[in-house]
mmCIF file of C-alpha atoms in Angstrom:
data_model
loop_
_atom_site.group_PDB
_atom_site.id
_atom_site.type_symbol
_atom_site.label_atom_id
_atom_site.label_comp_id
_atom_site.label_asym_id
_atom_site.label_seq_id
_atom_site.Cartn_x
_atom_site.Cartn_y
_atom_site.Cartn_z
ATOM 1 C CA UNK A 1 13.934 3.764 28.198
ATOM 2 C CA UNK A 2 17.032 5.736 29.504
ATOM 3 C CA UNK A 3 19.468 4.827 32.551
ATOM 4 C CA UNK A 4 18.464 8.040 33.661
ATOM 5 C CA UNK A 5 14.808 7.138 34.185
ATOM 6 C CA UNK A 6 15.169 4.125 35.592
ATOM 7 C CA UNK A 7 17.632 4.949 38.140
ATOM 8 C CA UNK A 8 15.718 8.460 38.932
ATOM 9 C CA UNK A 9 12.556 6.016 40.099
ATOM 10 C CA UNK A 10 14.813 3.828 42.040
ATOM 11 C CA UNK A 11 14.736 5.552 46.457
ATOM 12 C CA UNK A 12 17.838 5.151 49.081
ATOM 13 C CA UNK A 13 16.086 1.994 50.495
ATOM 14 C CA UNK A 14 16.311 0.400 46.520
ATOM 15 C CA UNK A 15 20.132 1.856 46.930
ATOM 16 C CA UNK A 16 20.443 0.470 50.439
ATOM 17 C CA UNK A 17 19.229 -3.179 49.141
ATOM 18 C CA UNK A 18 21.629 -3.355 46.261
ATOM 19 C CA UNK A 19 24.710 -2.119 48.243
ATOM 20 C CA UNK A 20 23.622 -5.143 50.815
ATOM 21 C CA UNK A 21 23.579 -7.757 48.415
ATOM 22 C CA UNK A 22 26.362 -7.283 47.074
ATOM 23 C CA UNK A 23 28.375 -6.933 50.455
ATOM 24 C CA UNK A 24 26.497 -10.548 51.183
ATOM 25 C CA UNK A 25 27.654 -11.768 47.721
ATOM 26 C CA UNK A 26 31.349 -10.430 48.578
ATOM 27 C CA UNK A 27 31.681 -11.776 52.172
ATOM 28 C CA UNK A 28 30.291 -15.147 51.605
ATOM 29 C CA UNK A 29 32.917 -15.560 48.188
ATOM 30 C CA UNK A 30 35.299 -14.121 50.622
ATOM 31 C CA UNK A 31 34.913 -17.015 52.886
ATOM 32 C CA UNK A 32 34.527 -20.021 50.558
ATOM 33 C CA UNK A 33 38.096 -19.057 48.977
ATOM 34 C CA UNK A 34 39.455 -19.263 52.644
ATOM 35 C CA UNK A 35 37.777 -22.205 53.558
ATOM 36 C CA UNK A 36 38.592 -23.660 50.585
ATOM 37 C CA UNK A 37 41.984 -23.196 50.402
ATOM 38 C CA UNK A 38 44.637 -26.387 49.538
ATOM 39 C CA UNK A 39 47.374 -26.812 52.557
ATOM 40 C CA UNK A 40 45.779 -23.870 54.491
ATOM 41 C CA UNK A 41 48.201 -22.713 57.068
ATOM 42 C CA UNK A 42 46.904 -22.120 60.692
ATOM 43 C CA UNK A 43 46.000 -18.751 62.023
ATOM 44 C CA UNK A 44 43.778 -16.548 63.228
ATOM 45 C CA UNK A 45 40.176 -16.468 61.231
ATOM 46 C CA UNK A 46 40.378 -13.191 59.404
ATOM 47 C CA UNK A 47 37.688 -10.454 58.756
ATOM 48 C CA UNK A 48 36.891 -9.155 55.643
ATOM 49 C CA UNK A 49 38.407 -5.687 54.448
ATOM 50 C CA UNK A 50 40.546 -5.946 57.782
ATOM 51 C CA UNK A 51 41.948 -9.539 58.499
ATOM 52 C CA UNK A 52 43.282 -9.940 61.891
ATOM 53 C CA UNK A 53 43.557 -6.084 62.369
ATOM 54 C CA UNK A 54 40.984 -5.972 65.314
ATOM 55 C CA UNK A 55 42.778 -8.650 66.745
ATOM 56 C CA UNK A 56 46.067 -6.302 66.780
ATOM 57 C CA UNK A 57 44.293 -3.212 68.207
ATOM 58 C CA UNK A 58 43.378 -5.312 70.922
ATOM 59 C CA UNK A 59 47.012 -6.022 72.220
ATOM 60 C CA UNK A 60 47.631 -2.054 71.597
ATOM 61 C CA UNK A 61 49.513 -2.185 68.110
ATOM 62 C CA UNK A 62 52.228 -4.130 70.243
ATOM 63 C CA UNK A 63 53.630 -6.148 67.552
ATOM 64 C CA UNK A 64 55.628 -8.680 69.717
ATOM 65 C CA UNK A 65 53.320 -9.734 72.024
ATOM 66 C CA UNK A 66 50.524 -10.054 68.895
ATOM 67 C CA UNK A 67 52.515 -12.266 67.236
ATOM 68 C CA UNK A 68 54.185 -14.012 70.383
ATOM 69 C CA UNK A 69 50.544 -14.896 71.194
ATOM 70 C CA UNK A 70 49.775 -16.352 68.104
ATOM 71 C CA UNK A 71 52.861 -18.721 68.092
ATOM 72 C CA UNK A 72 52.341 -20.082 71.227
ATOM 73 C CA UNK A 73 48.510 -20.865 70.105
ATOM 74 C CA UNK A 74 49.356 -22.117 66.470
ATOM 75 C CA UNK A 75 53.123 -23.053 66.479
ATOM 76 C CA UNK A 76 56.179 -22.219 64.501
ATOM 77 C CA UNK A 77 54.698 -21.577 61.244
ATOM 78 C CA UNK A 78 51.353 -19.587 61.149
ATOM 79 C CA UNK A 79 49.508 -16.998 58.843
ATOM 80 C CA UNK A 80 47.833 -13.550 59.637
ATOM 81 C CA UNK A 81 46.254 -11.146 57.435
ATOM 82 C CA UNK A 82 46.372 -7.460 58.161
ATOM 83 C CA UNK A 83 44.452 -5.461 56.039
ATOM 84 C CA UNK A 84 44.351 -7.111 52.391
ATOM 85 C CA UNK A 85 47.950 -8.771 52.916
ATOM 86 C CA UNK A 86 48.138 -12.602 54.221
ATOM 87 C CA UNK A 87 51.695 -12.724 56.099
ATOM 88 C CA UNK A 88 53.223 -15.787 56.301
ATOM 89 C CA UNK A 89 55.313 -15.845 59.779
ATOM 90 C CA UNK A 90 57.684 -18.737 60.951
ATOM 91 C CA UNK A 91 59.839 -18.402 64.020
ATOM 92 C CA UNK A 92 60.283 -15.276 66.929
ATOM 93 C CA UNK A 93 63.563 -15.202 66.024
ATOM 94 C CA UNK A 94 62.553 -14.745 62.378
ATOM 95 C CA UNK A 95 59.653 -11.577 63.340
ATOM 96 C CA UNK A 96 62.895 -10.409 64.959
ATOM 97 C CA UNK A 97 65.121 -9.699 62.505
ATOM 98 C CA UNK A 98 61.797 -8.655 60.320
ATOM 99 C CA UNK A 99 60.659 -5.390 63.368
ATOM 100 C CA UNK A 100 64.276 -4.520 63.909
ATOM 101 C CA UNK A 101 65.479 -1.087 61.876
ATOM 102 C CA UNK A 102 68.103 -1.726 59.556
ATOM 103 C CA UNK A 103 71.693 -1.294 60.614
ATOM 104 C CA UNK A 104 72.862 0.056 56.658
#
């Protein structure tokens, strides 16, 4: 028995059912590696695939009040993920120096 065969017998709902499992299997290991995390830092529960980008749409792609925000609700030291990448973010003074252009 080819691949060929049994894929050809397979319909978009068979499709449909595999590509849903697996995005069940994905979010759920997603979340047990987050949850499970040693010395989690606090922040912001992220999504998968986008992290805390919703979150950031919602205050307009306004970078300083997003991450003002999020110190005043989770202190000093405090994580967000945007996209894929966890960022690590400590003071205001700090995300300063980090959004300013470079004076070289």
């Amino acid at each position: 028995m080819s691949l060929h065969k049994i894929f050809s017998g397979l319909g978009i709902n068979d499709y449909l059912s595999f590509i849903g499992v697996l995005l069940i299997i994905y979010v759920t290991h997603y979340y047990y590696k987050y949850f499970t995390r040693v010395n989690p830092l606090p922040g912001p529960l992220p999504f998968p695939f986008v992290g805390n980008l919703p979150q950031f749409i919602l205050y307009k792609a306004n970078a300083r009040e997003f991450f003002d925000a999020y110190q005043k609700k989770y202190g000093d030291l405090y994580e967000v993920h945007l996209g894929a990448r966890r960022i690590i973010l400590s003071r205001a003074e700090d995300i300063d120096k980090l959004l300013m252009p470079s004076t070289k």
